Amino acid sequence: MRVQMLGLCRFSYLGLRGFQVEHDDMEERRAFLYDEGRLVRRWHWFEKITLPALRAQTDPDFTLVVMTGPDLPDPWLSLLQQLCEEMPQLELALVPPMRFHLQACKHALLPHKDMSADVIGHFRMDDDDAVAIDYVARAREDFGLVEPAWHKRKAASIDYMRGLVLKATESGVSVEPRMIYNAVAGLTVYLPPGDERSATQLPHWRLGHHMPGLILPDEIMFCRFLNHDNDSGAIGPGYDFDGPPPDAARVLAERFKIDLADINRDARDFGLPQAGRKHWGAT
């Protein structure tokens, strides 16, 4: 069966719902999202954490829709437009502010669904998280493992739950090996092309209500990056790795093309403490 890999990444999208940091009105949220210092940091981590492994995917046949607002200030809007011209896998969706977040995500994804595919492998990621360089290849190949369940329910998921949690503060970046159930990055939701839902419409923390799923914990497949500008910063339910911890610098370089020494310096240069969020860094 032919699987289209289709993902969504929000970059400072202006909308009133779908976020844990709340604001009373659109202007208050605009001031928060479009603060220059915040956008400088968001773009920096997007370039250093998220993009390297996307550029290096062993299977380059995927589409990642980068969703933002048409009034995103320059130079960041121009930078996104240039990036999407350079990387054929990236599609820029300029979605006007919408009160209902799920409607906005549906609006962004719909034009990029391949209705001739047998299955769409939906994934989502924040603009400061990362998936391993073989994520697309694995998610496409491993669909065969859940195909029998998919034929019964026309929905299935695969959770690559072994990952690394990076925490950036004014002291630098710490790395914690972690098994996380249905983390946003590294989770694939397989649906028919005609299904109007996506990985965004189906809450990852209660995915079992909607479909059967498979956990594949063999490889380190994602990075969850916690920093001052996270929306929530919660790690998610899970537990530590068994056995000795991996060589974090080596794994980050080989699996994600991330330079740990480089981002460690960057975090110190930004000099920001952990975010004042209720669940920041909590499991």
Coordinates of N, CA, C and O in Angstrom, one line a residue, residues 123-225:
F123 N 1.7 13.1 10.8 CA 2.5 13.4 12.0 C 2.5 14.9 12.3 O 2.1 15.7 11.4
R124 N 2.9 15.2 13.5 CA 3.0 16.6 13.8 C 4.2 16.9 14.7 O 4.7 15.9 15.3
M125 N 4.7 18.1 14.6 CA 5.8 18.4 15.5 C 5.8 19.9 15.8 O 5.3 20.7 15.0
D126 N 6.3 20.2 17.0 CA 6.5 21.6 17.3 C 7.7 22.1 16.6 O 8.6 21.4 16.1
D127 N 7.8 23.5 16.5 CA 8.9 24.1 15.8 C 10.3 24.1 16.6 O 11.2 24.8 16.2
D128 N 10.3 23.4 17.7 CA 11.6 23.2 18.4 C 11.8 21.8 18.8 O 12.6 21.5 19.7
D129 N 11.1 20.8 18.2 CA 11.3 19.4 18.4 C 12.0 18.8 17.2 O 12.1 19.5 16.1
A130 N 12.4 17.6 17.3 CA 13.1 16.9 16.1 C 12.7 15.4 16.1 O 12.4 14.8 17.1
V131 N 12.7 14.9 14.8 CA 12.6 13.5 14.6 C 13.9 13.0 14.0 O 14.6 13.7 13.4
A132 N 14.2 11.7 14.2 CA 15.5 11.1 13.8 C 15.5 11.1 12.2 O 14.4 11.2 11.6
I133 N 16.7 11.0 11.7 CA 16.9 11.1 10.2 C 16.2 10.0 9.5 O 16.0 10.1 8.3
D134 N 15.9 8.9 10.2 CA 15.2 7.8 9.5 C 13.7 7.7 9.9 O 13.1 6.6 9.6
Y135 N 13.2 8.7 10.5 CA 11.8 8.7 10.9 C 10.8 8.4 9.7 O 10.0 7.5 9.8
V136 N 10.9 9.1 8.7 CA 10.0 9.0 7.5 C 10.1 7.6 7.0 O 9.1 6.9 6.7
A137 N 11.4 7.1 6.8 CA 11.6 5.7 6.2 C 10.9 4.7 7.1 O 10.3 3.8 6.7
R138 N 11.2 4.8 8.4 CA 10.6 3.8 9.4 C 9.1 3.9 9.4 O 8.4 2.8 9.4
A139 N 8.5 5.1 9.5 CA 7.1 5.2 9.6 C 6.4 4.6 8.4 O 5.3 4.1 8.4
R140 N 7.0 4.8 7.2 CA 6.4 4.3 6.0 C 6.6 2.7 5.9 O 5.6 2.0 5.6
E141 N 7.7 2.2 6.3 CA 8.0 0.8 6.2 C 7.2 0.1 7.3 O 6.6 -1.0 7.1
D142 N 7.2 0.6 8.5 CA 6.6 -0.1 9.7 C 5.0 -0.1 9.6 O 4.4 -0.7 10.4
F143 N 4.5 0.7 8.7 CA 3.0 0.6 8.5 C 2.6 -0.8 8.3 O 1.5 -1.2 8.8
G144 N 3.4 -1.6 7.7 CA 3.1 -3.0 7.4 C 2.8 -3.8 8.7 O 2.0 -4.8 8.7
L145 N 3.4 -3.4 9.8 CA 3.2 -4.0 11.1 C 1.8 -3.8 11.7 O 1.3 -4.6 12.4
V146 N 1.2 -2.7 11.3 CA -0.2 -2.3 11.9 C -1.2 -2.4 10.8 O -2.4 -2.2 11.0
E147 N -0.8 -2.9 9.6 CA -1.8 -2.9 8.5 C -3.0 -3.8 8.7 O -4.1 -3.4 8.4
P148 N -2.9 -5.0 9.4 CA -4.1 -5.8 9.7 C -5.1 -5.0 10.6 O -6.3 -5.1 10.3
A149 N -4.6 -4.3 11.6 CA -5.5 -3.6 12.4 C -6.1 -2.4 11.7 O -7.2 -2.0 11.9
W150 N -5.3 -1.8 10.8 CA -5.8 -0.6 10.0 C -6.9 -1.1 9.1 O -7.9 -0.3 9.0
H151 N -6.8 -2.2 8.5 CA -7.9 -2.7 7.7 C -9.2 -2.9 8.4 O -10.3 -2.7 7.9
K152 N -9.1 -3.3 9.7 CA -10.3 -3.5 10.5 C -11.0 -2.2 10.9 O -12.2 -2.0 11.0
R153 N -10.1 -1.2 11.3 CA -10.6 0.1 11.9 C -10.5 1.3 11.0 O -11.0 2.3 11.3
K154 N -9.7 1.1 9.9 CA -9.4 2.2 9.0 C -8.7 3.4 9.8 O -8.8 4.5 9.5
A155 N -7.9 2.9 10.8 CA -7.1 3.9 11.7 C -6.2 3.0 12.5 O -6.5 2.0 13.0
A156 N -4.9 3.5 12.6 CA -4.0 2.9 13.5 C -2.8 3.9 13.8 O -2.7 4.9 13.1
S157 N -2.0 3.6 14.8 CA -0.9 4.5 15.1 C 0.3 3.7 15.5 O 0.2 2.5 15.9
I158 N 1.5 4.3 15.3 CA 2.7 3.7 15.7 C 3.4 4.8 16.6 O 3.6 6.0 16.2
D159 N 3.8 4.4 17.8 CA 4.5 5.3 18.7 C 5.9 4.9 18.9 O 6.2 3.8 19.5
Y160 N 6.9 5.7 18.4 CA 8.3 5.5 18.6 C 8.6 6.2 19.9 O 8.9 7.4 19.9
M161 N 8.5 5.5 21.0 CA 8.5 6.2 22.3 C 9.9 6.4 23.0 O 9.9 7.0 24.0
R162 N 10.9 6.0 22.3 CA 12.3 6.2 22.9 C 12.9 7.5 22.4 O 13.0 7.7 21.1
G163 N 13.2 8.4 23.2 CA 13.7 9.7 22.8 C 14.6 10.4 23.8 O 14.9 9.8 24.8
L164 N 14.9 11.6 23.5 CA 15.7 12.4 24.4 C 15.0 13.7 24.7 O 14.4 14.4 23.8
V165 N 15.0 14.1 26.0 CA 14.4 15.4 26.4 C 15.6 16.4 26.7 O 16.4 16.1 27.5
L166 N 15.6 17.4 25.9 CA 16.6 18.5 26.1 C 16.0 19.6 26.9 O 14.9 20.1 26.5
K167 N 16.6 20.1 27.9 CA 16.2 21.2 28.7 C 17.2 22.4 28.6 O 18.3 22.2 29.0
A168 N 16.7 23.5 28.1 CA 17.6 24.7 28.0 C 17.3 25.7 29.0 O 16.1 26.2 29.1
T169 N 18.3 26.1 29.8 CA 18.1 27.2 30.7 C 19.4 28.1 30.6 O 20.2 27.8 29.7
E170 N 19.5 29.1 31.5 CA 20.7 29.9 31.5 C 22.0 29.2 31.8 O 23.1 29.7 31.5
S171 N 21.8 28.0 32.3 CA 23.0 27.1 32.6 C 23.5 26.3 31.5 O 24.5 25.7 31.5
G172 N 22.7 26.2 30.4 CA 23.0 25.4 29.2 C 21.9 24.4 29.0 O 20.8 24.5 29.4
V173 N 22.3 23.3 28.2 CA 21.3 22.3 27.8 C 21.6 21.0 28.5 O 22.7 20.5 28.3
S174 N 20.7 20.4 29.2 CA 20.8 19.1 29.8 C 20.1 18.1 28.9 O 19.1 18.5 28.2
V175 N 20.5 16.9 28.9 CA 19.9 15.8 28.1 C 19.4 14.7 29.0 O 20.2 14.1 29.8
E176 N 18.2 14.3 28.9 CA 17.6 13.2 29.7 C 17.0 12.2 28.7 O 16.0 12.4 28.0
P177 N 17.6 10.9 28.7 CA 16.9 9.8 28.0 C 15.6 9.5 28.6 O 15.5 9.4 29.8
R178 N 14.6 9.4 27.7 CA 13.2 9.2 28.3 C 12.4 8.4 27.4 O 12.4 8.5 26.1
M179 N 11.6 7.4 27.9 CA 10.5 6.7 27.2 C 9.3 7.5 27.5 O 8.8 7.6 28.6
I180 N 8.6 8.0 26.4 CA 7.4 8.8 26.6 C 6.3 8.3 25.8 O 6.5 8.0 24.6
Y181 N 5.2 8.0 26.4 CA 4.0 7.5 25.7 C 3.4 8.6 24.7 O 3.0 9.6 25.2
N182 N 3.3 8.2 23.5 CA 2.6 9.1 22.5 C 3.1 10.6 22.6 O 2.3 11.5 22.6
A183 N 4.4 10.8 22.6 CA 4.9 12.1 22.5 C 4.5 12.7 21.1 O 4.2 11.9 20.2
V184 N 4.4 14.0 21.0 CA 4.0 14.6 19.7 C 4.9 14.2 18.6 O 4.5 13.7 17.6
A185 N 6.2 14.5 18.8 CA 7.2 14.1 17.8 C 7.4 12.6 17.9 O 7.5 12.0 19.0
G186 N 7.5 11.9 16.7 CA 7.8 10.5 16.7 C 6.5 9.6 16.8 O 6.6 8.4 16.9
L187 N 5.3 10.3 16.7 CA 4.1 9.5 16.7 C 3.4 9.7 15.3 O 3.3 10.8 14.8
T188 N 3.0 8.5 14.7 CA 2.4 8.5 13.4 C 1.0 8.0 13.5 O 0.7 6.9 14.1
V189 N 0.0 8.7 12.9 CA -1.4 8.3 12.9 C -1.7 8.0 11.4 O -1.6 8.8 10.5
Y190 N -2.1 6.8 11.1 CA -2.5 6.3 9.8 C -4.0 6.3 9.6 O -4.7 5.7 10.3
L191 N -4.4 7.1 8.6 CA -5.8 7.3 8.2 C -6.0 7.2 6.7 O -5.1 7.5 6.0
P192 N -7.2 6.9 6.3 CA -7.5 6.9 4.8 C -7.5 8.4 4.3 O -7.7 9.3 5.1
P193 N -7.2 8.6 3.1 CA -7.1 9.9 2.5 C -8.4 10.7 2.7 O -8.4 11.9 2.9
G194 N -9.6 10.0 2.7 CA -10.9 10.7 2.8 C -11.2 11.0 4.2 O -12.2 11.7 4.5
D195 N -10.5 10.6 5.2 CA -10.8 10.9 6.6 C -10.4 12.3 6.9 O -9.2 12.8 6.6
E196 N -11.3 13.1 7.4 CA -11.0 14.6 7.6 C -10.1 14.8 8.8 O -9.7 16.0 9.0
R197 N -9.9 13.8 9.6 CA -9.1 14.0 10.8 C -7.6 14.0 10.5 O -7.2 13.6 9.4
S198 N -6.7 14.4 11.5 CA -5.3 14.3 11.3 C -4.7 14.1 12.7 O -5.4 13.9 13.7
A199 N -3.4 14.1 12.8 CA -2.8 13.9 14.1 C -3.1 15.0 15.0 O -3.0 14.9 16.3
T200 N -3.5 16.2 14.5 CA -3.8 17.3 15.4 C -5.2 17.2 15.9 O -5.5 17.5 17.1
Q201 N -6.2 16.7 15.1 CA -7.5 16.5 15.6 C -7.7 15.4 16.7 O -8.7 15.3 17.4
L202 N -6.7 14.5 16.7 CA -6.8 13.3 17.6 C -5.8 13.6 18.8 O -4.6 13.4 18.6
P203 N -6.2 13.9 20.0 CA -5.3 14.2 21.1 C -4.4 13.0 21.3 O -4.8 11.9 21.6
H204 N -3.1 13.3 21.4 CA -2.1 12.2 21.5 C -2.2 11.5 22.8 O -1.8 10.4 22.9
W205 N -2.6 12.2 23.9 CA -2.6 11.7 25.2 C -3.8 10.7 25.4 O -3.8 10.0 26.4
R206 N -4.7 10.6 24.5 CA -5.9 9.7 24.6 C -6.1 9.0 23.2 O -7.3 8.8 22.9
L207 N -5.1 8.7 22.5 CA -5.2 8.2 21.2 C -5.9 6.8 21.2 O -6.5 6.4 20.2
G208 N -5.7 6.1 22.3 CA -6.3 4.7 22.4 C -7.8 4.7 22.3 O -8.4 3.7 22.0
H209 N -8.4 5.9 22.6 CA -9.9 6.0 22.4 C -10.3 5.9 21.0 O -11.5 5.6 20.7
H210 N -9.4 6.2 20.1 CA -9.8 6.3 18.7 C -9.3 5.2 17.8 O -9.8 5.0 16.7
M211 N -8.2 4.5 18.2 CA -7.6 3.5 17.3 C -6.7 2.6 18.0 O -6.2 2.9 19.1
P212 N -6.4 1.4 17.4 CA -5.4 0.6 17.9 C -4.0 1.2 17.6 O -3.8 1.9 16.7
G213 N -3.0 0.8 18.5 CA -1.7 1.4 18.3 C -0.6 0.4 18.6 O -0.8 -0.6 19.3
L214 N 0.6 0.6 18.1 CA 1.8 -0.2 18.3 C 2.9 0.7 18.9 O 3.1 1.8 18.4
I215 N 3.6 0.2 19.9 CA 4.7 0.8 20.4 C 6.0 0.2 19.9 O 6.1 -1.1 20.0
L216 N 6.9 0.9 19.3 CA 8.2 0.4 18.8 C 9.3 1.2 19.5 O 9.6 2.3 19.2
P217 N 9.9 0.6 20.6 CA 10.8 1.3 21.4 C 12.3 1.0 21.1 O 13.2 1.3 21.9
D218 N 12.6 0.5 19.9 CA 14.0 0.0 19.7 C 15.0 1.1 19.4 O 16.1 1.0 19.8
E219 N 14.6 2.2 18.8 CA 15.6 3.3 18.4 C 15.2 4.6 19.0 O 14.0 4.8 19.3
I220 N 16.2 5.4 19.3 CA 15.9 6.8 19.7 C 15.4 7.6 18.5 O 16.1 7.8 17.5
M221 N 14.1 8.0 18.5 CA 13.5 8.5 17.4 C 13.0 10.0 17.5 O 12.6 10.6 16.5
F222 N 13.1 10.6 18.6 CA 12.6 12.0 18.7 C 13.4 12.7 19.8 O 14.0 12.1 20.7
C223 N 13.4 14.0 19.7 CA 13.9 15.0 20.7 C 12.8 15.9 21.1 O 12.1 16.5 20.2
R224 N 12.6 16.0 22.4 CA 11.6 16.9 22.9 C 12.4 18.0 23.6 O 13.2 17.8 24.5
F225 N 12.3 19.3 23.1 CA 13.2 20.4 23.5 C 12.4 21.3 24.4 O 11.4 21.9 23.9

